[in-house]
Coordinates of C-alpha atoms in Angstrom, one line a residue:
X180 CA 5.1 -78.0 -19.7
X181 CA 5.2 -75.1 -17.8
X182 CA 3.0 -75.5 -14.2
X183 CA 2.5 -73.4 -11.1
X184 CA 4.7 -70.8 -9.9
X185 CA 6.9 -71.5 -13.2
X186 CA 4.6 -69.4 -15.1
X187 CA 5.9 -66.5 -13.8
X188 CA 9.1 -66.3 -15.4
X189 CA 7.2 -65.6 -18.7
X190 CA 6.1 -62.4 -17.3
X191 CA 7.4 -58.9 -15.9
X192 CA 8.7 -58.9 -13.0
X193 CA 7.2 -55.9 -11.4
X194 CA 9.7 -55.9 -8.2
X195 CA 12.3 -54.4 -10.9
X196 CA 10.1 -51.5 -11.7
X197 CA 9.4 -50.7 -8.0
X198 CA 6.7 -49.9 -5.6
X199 CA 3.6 -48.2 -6.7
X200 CA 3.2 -49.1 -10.6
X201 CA -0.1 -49.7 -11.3
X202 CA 0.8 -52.4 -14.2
X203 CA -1.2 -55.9 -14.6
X204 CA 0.2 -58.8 -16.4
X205 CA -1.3 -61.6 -17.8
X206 CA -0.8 -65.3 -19.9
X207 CA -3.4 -66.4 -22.0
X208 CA -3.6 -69.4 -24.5
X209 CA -4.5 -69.7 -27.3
X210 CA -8.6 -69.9 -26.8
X211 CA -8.1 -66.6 -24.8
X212 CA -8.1 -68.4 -21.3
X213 CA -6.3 -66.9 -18.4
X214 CA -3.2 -69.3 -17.2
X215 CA -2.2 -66.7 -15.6
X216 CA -2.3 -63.5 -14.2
X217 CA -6.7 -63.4 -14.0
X218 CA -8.9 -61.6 -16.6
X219 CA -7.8 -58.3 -17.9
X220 CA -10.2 -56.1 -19.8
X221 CA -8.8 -54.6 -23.3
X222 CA -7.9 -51.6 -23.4
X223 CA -6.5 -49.1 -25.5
X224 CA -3.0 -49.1 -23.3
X225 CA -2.9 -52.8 -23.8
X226 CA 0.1 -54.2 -25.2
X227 CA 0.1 -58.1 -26.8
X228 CA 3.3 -60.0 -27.4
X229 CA 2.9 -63.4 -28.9
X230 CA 5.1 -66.3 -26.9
X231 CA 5.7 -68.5 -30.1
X232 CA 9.9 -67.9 -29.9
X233 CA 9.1 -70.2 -26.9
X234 CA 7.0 -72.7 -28.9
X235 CA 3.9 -71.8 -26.9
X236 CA 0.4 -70.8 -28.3
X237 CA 0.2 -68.4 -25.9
X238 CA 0.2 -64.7 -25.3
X239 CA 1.5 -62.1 -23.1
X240 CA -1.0 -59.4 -21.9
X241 CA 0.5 -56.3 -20.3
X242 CA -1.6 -53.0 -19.4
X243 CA -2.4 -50.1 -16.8
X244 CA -4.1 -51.0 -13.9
X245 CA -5.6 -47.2 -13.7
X246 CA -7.0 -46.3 -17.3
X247 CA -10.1 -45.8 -16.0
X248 CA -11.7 -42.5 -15.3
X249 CA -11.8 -43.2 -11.6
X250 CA -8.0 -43.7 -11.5
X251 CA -7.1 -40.7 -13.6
X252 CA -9.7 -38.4 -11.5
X253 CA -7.6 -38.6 -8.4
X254 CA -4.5 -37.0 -9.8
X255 CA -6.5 -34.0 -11.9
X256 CA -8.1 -33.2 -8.8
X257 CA -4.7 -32.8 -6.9
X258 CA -3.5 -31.0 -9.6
X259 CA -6.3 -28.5 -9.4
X260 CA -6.3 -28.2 -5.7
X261 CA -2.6 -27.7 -5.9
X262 CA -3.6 -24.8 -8.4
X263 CA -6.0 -23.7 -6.0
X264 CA -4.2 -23.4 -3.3
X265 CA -1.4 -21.6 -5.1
X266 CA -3.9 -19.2 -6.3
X267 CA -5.1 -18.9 -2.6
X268 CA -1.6 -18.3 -1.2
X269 CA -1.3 -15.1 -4.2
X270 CA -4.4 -13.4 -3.5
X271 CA -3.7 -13.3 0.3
X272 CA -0.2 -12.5 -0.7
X273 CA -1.1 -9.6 -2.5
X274 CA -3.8 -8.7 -0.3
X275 CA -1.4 -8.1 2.5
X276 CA 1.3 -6.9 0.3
X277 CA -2.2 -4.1 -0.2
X278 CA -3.3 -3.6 3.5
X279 CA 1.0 -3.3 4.5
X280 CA 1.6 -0.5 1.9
X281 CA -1.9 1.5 2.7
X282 CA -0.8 1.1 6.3
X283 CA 3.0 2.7 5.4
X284 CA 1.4 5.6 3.3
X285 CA -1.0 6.5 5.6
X286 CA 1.7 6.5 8.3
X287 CA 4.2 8.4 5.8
X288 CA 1.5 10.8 5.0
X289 CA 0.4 11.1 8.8
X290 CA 4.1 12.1 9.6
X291 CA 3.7 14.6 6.7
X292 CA 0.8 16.2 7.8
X293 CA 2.3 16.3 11.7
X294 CA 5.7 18.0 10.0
X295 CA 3.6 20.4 8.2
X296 CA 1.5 21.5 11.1
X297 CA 4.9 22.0 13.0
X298 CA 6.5 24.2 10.3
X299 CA 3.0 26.2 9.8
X300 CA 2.9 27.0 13.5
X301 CA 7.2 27.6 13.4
X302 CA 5.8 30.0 10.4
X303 CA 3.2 31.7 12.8
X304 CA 4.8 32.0 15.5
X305 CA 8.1 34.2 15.0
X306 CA 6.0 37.2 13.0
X307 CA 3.7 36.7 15.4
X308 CA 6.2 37.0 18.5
X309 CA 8.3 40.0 16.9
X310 CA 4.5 42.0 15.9
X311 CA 3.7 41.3 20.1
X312 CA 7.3 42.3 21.3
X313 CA 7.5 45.9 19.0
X314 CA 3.6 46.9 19.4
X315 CA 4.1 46.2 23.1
X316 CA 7.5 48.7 23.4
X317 CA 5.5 50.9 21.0
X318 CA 2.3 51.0 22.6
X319 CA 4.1 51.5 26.3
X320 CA 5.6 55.1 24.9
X321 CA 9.0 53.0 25.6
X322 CA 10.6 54.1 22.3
X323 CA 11.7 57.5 22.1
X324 CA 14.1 57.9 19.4
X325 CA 12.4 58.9 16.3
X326 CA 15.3 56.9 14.0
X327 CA 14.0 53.6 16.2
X328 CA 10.8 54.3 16.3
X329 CA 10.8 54.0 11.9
X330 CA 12.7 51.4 12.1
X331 CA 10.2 49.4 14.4
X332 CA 7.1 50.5 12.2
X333 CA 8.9 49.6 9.6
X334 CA 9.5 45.7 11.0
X335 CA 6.0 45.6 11.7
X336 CA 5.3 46.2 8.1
X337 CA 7.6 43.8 7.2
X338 CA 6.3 41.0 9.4
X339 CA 2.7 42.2 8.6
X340 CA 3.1 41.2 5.0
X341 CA 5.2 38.2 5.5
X342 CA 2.4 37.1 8.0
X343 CA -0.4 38.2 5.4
X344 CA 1.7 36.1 2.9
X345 CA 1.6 33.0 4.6
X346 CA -2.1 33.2 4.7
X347 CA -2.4 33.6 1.8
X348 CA -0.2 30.7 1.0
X349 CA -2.2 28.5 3.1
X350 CA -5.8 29.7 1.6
X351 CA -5.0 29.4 -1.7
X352 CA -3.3 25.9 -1.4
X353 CA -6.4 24.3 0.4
X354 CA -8.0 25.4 -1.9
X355 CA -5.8 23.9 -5.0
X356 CA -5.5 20.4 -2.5
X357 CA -9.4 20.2 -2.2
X358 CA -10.3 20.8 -6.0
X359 CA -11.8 24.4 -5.5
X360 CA -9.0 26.3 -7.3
X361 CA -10.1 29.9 -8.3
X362 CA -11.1 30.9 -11.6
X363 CA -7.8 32.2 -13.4
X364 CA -8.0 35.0 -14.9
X365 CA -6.0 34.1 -18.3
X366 CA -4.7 37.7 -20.9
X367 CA -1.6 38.4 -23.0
X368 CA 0.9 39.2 -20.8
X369 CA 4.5 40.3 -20.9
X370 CA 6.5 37.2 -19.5
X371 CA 9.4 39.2 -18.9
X372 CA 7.8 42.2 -17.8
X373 CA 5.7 39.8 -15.1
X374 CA 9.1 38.3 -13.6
X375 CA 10.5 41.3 -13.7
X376 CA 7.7 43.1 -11.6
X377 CA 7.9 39.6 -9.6
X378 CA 11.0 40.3 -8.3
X379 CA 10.6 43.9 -7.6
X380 CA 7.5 42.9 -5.3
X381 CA 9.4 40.3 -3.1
X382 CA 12.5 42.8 -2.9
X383 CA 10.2 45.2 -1.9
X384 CA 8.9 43.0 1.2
X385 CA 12.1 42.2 2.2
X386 CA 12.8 38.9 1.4
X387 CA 15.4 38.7 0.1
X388 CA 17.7 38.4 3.4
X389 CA 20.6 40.4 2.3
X390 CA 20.7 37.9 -1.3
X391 CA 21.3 40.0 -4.8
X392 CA 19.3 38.9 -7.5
X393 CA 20.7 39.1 -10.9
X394 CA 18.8 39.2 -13.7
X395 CA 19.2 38.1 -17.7
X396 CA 16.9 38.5 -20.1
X397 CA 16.9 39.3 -23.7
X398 CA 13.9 41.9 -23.3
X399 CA 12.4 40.7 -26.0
X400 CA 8.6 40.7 -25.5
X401 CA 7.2 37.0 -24.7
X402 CA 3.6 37.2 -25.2
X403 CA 1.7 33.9 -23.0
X404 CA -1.7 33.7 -21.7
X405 CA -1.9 33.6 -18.2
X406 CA -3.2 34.9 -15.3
X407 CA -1.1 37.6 -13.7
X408 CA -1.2 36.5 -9.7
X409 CA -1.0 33.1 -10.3
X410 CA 2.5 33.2 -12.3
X411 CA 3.8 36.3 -9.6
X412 CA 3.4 33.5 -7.1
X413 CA 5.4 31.2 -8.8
X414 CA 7.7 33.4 -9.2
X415 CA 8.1 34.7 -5.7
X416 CA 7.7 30.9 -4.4
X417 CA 11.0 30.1 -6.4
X418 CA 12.9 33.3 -5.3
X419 CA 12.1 32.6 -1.8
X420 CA 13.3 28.6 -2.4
X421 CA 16.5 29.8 -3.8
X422 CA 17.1 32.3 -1.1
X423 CA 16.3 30.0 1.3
X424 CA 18.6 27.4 0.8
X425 CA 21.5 29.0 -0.4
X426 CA 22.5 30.9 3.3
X427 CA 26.1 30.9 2.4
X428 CA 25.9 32.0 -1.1
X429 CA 24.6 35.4 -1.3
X430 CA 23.9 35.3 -5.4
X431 CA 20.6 34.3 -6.9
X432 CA 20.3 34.3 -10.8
X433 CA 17.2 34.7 -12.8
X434 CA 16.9 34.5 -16.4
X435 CA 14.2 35.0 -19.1
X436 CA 14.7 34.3 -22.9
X437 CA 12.8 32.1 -25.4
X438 CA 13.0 28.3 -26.8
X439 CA 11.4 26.4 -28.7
X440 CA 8.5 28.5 -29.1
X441 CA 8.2 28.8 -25.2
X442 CA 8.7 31.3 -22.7
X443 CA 11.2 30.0 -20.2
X444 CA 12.0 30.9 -17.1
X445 CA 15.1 29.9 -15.1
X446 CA 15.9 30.7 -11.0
X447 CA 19.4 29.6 -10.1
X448 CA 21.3 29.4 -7.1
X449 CA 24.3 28.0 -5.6
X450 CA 22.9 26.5 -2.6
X451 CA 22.7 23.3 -0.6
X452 CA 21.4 21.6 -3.2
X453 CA 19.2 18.7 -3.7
X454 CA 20.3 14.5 -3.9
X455 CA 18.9 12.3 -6.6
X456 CA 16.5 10.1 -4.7
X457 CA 14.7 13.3 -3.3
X458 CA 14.4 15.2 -6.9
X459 CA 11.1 12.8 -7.7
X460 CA 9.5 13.8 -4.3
X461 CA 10.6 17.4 -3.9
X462 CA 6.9 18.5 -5.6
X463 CA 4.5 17.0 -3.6
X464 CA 3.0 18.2 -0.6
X465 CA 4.1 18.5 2.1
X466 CA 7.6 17.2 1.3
X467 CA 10.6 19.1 2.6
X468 CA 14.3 18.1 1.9
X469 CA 16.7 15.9 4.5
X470 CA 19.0 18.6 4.3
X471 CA 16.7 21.5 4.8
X472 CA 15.3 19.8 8.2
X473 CA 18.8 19.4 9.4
X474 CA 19.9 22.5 9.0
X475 CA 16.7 24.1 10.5
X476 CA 15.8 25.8 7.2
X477 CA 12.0 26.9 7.7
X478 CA 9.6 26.2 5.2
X479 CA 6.0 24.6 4.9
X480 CA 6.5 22.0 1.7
X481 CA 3.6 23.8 -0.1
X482 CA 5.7 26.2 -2.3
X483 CA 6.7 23.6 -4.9
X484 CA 3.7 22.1 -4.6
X485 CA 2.0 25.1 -5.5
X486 CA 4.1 26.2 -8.4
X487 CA 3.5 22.7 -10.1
X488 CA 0.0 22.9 -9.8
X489 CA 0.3 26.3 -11.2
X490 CA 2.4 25.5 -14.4
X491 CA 0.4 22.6 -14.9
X492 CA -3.0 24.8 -15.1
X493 CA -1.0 26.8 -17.5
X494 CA -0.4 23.7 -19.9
X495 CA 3.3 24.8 -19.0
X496 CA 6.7 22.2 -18.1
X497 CA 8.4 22.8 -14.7
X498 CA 12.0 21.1 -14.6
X499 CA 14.6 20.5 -11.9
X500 CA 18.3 20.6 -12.5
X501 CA 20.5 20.0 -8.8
X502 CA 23.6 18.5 -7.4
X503 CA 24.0 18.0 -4.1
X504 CA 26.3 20.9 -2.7
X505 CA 26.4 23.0 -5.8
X506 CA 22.6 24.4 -5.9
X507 CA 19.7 23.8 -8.1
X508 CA 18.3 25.6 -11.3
X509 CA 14.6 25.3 -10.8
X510 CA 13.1 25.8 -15.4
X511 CA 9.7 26.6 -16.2
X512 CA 8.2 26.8 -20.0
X513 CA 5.5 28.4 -21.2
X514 CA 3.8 28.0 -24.6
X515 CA 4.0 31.4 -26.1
X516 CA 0.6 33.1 -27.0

């Protein structure tokens, strides 16, 4: 009844599916003989429909062509090399995400090195220059006034200790920087009393460039182990901050009390001030303020540094309160003894 090409019309049309379909379709009768279509193998895809609505004996085979294992392979495999290759592009991603950022830090921290060496030797060089000048007019019998000549011995003194200072500075922060910090020597001590005599020493060398330094405190006694140089540092380092970059205000405020079972400490001043995005840098090494380096403030970026390292040895807190043309209040806390 139904001969040659006619045959096809009883089964799917795979032009209407389109190109690459990997379906096979297939006419048997009713002894299981191909009419049409070859030999397909069962499968578990395989889908029978009987052709009796059309009076016929005969049935209607449709499966995948690519059940097999060798068909499916192909397209696990370019999954996985697809996930490969992804995984390939990450690591070399993030390996030269790695190599770019170790290359920026050691540049950054080169650039902070080369701006400390040119502060240190800025530091050096103008005790050095006024010791050379005033032993020079001294030695030369140039100075004949007695009034002068005390007043030149007592710039040499002055320079002396700031000179001696710096040293000092430097010794005792390579030190901290390499791991070898000294022993502290921890007692009782009198907070108050200690940043009282703090101050008296850096008035006494001069310091204080003309700046008055009040001073608030309950003088109540606030007993805290600690090691007497190391906290007389800190204090000096944050007298010498305040005076520093406050030029136009001549007031520097210091304050001692207690809270919440800590000895506090607090050095304000009315300065330049320090912006937002600088406050989480400001106590690392090395690290000096925009503002300070345009306005040819001198300074080493070792101070705050120093002070951190200190409070921290102390099991202390050092905080930083600031706004940007309206100075800074620099806290520290020690636990009470």
């Amino acid at each position: 009844i139904y001969a040659g090409e006619a045959l096809r019309h009883l089964t799917l049309d795979l032009t209407s599916i389109g190109e690459g379909t990997d379906i096979r379709a297939s006419v048997t009768d009713e002894h299981g003989q191909s009419l049409f279509g070859g030999t397909v193998e069962p499968t578990a895809a395989q889908v029978r429909r009987s052709l009796s609505a059309a009076d016929l004996p005969w049935q209607l085979n449709v499966t995948p062509s690519s059940t097999d294992a060798s068909a499916v392979f192909p397209a696990e495999r370019r999954n996985y090399l697809i996930a490969a290759l992804a995984a390939i592009v990450l690591l070399v991603g993030l390996a030269c995400y790695a190599m770019a950022r170790g290359v920026l830090r050691e540049a950054a921290a080169g650039q902070l090195q080369s701006d400390f060496v040119s502060a240190v030797s800025h530091e050096f060089r103008s005790p050095l220059t006024t010791l050379r000048q005033l032993t020079e007019l001294l030695a030369e019998g140039r100075i004949h006034e007695e009034s002068r000549r005390r007043r030149y011995f007592s710039v040499l003194q002055q320079e002396t200790s700031r000179l001696h200072q710096l040293v000092e500075d430097l010794l005792d922060f390579g030190r901290m920087d390499a791991g070898r910090r000294h022993q502290y020597k921890f007692e009782p001590l009198d907070f108050s009393e200690l940043v009282q005599e703090g101050i008296e020493e850096y008035q006494r060398q001069a310091g204080a460039n003309g700046h008055n330094i009040e001073i608030h405190s309950d003088h109540s006694r606030l007993l805290v182990d600690a090691d007497r140089e190391a906290l007389r540092r800190v204090v000096r380092n944050l007298l010498e901050n305040a005076v520093k970059y406050s030029p136009e205000a001549k007031t520097v405020w210091v304050e001692t009390g207690c809270e919440r079972h800590a000895a506090i400490l607090r050095v304000r001043d009315e300065g330049i001030g320090i912006p937002p995005e600088e406050k989480s840098r400001i106590f690392e090494k090395f690290v000096r303020g925009e503002a300070a380096k345009k306005a040819c403030i001198p300074g080493t970026g070792i101070g705050l540094a120093m002070v951190k390292e200190i409070v921290k040895v102390h099991h202390g807190e050092l905080d930083l309160s600031s706004e940007v043309g309206h100075g800074s209040t620099f806290s520290v806390r020690l636990p009470l003894s």
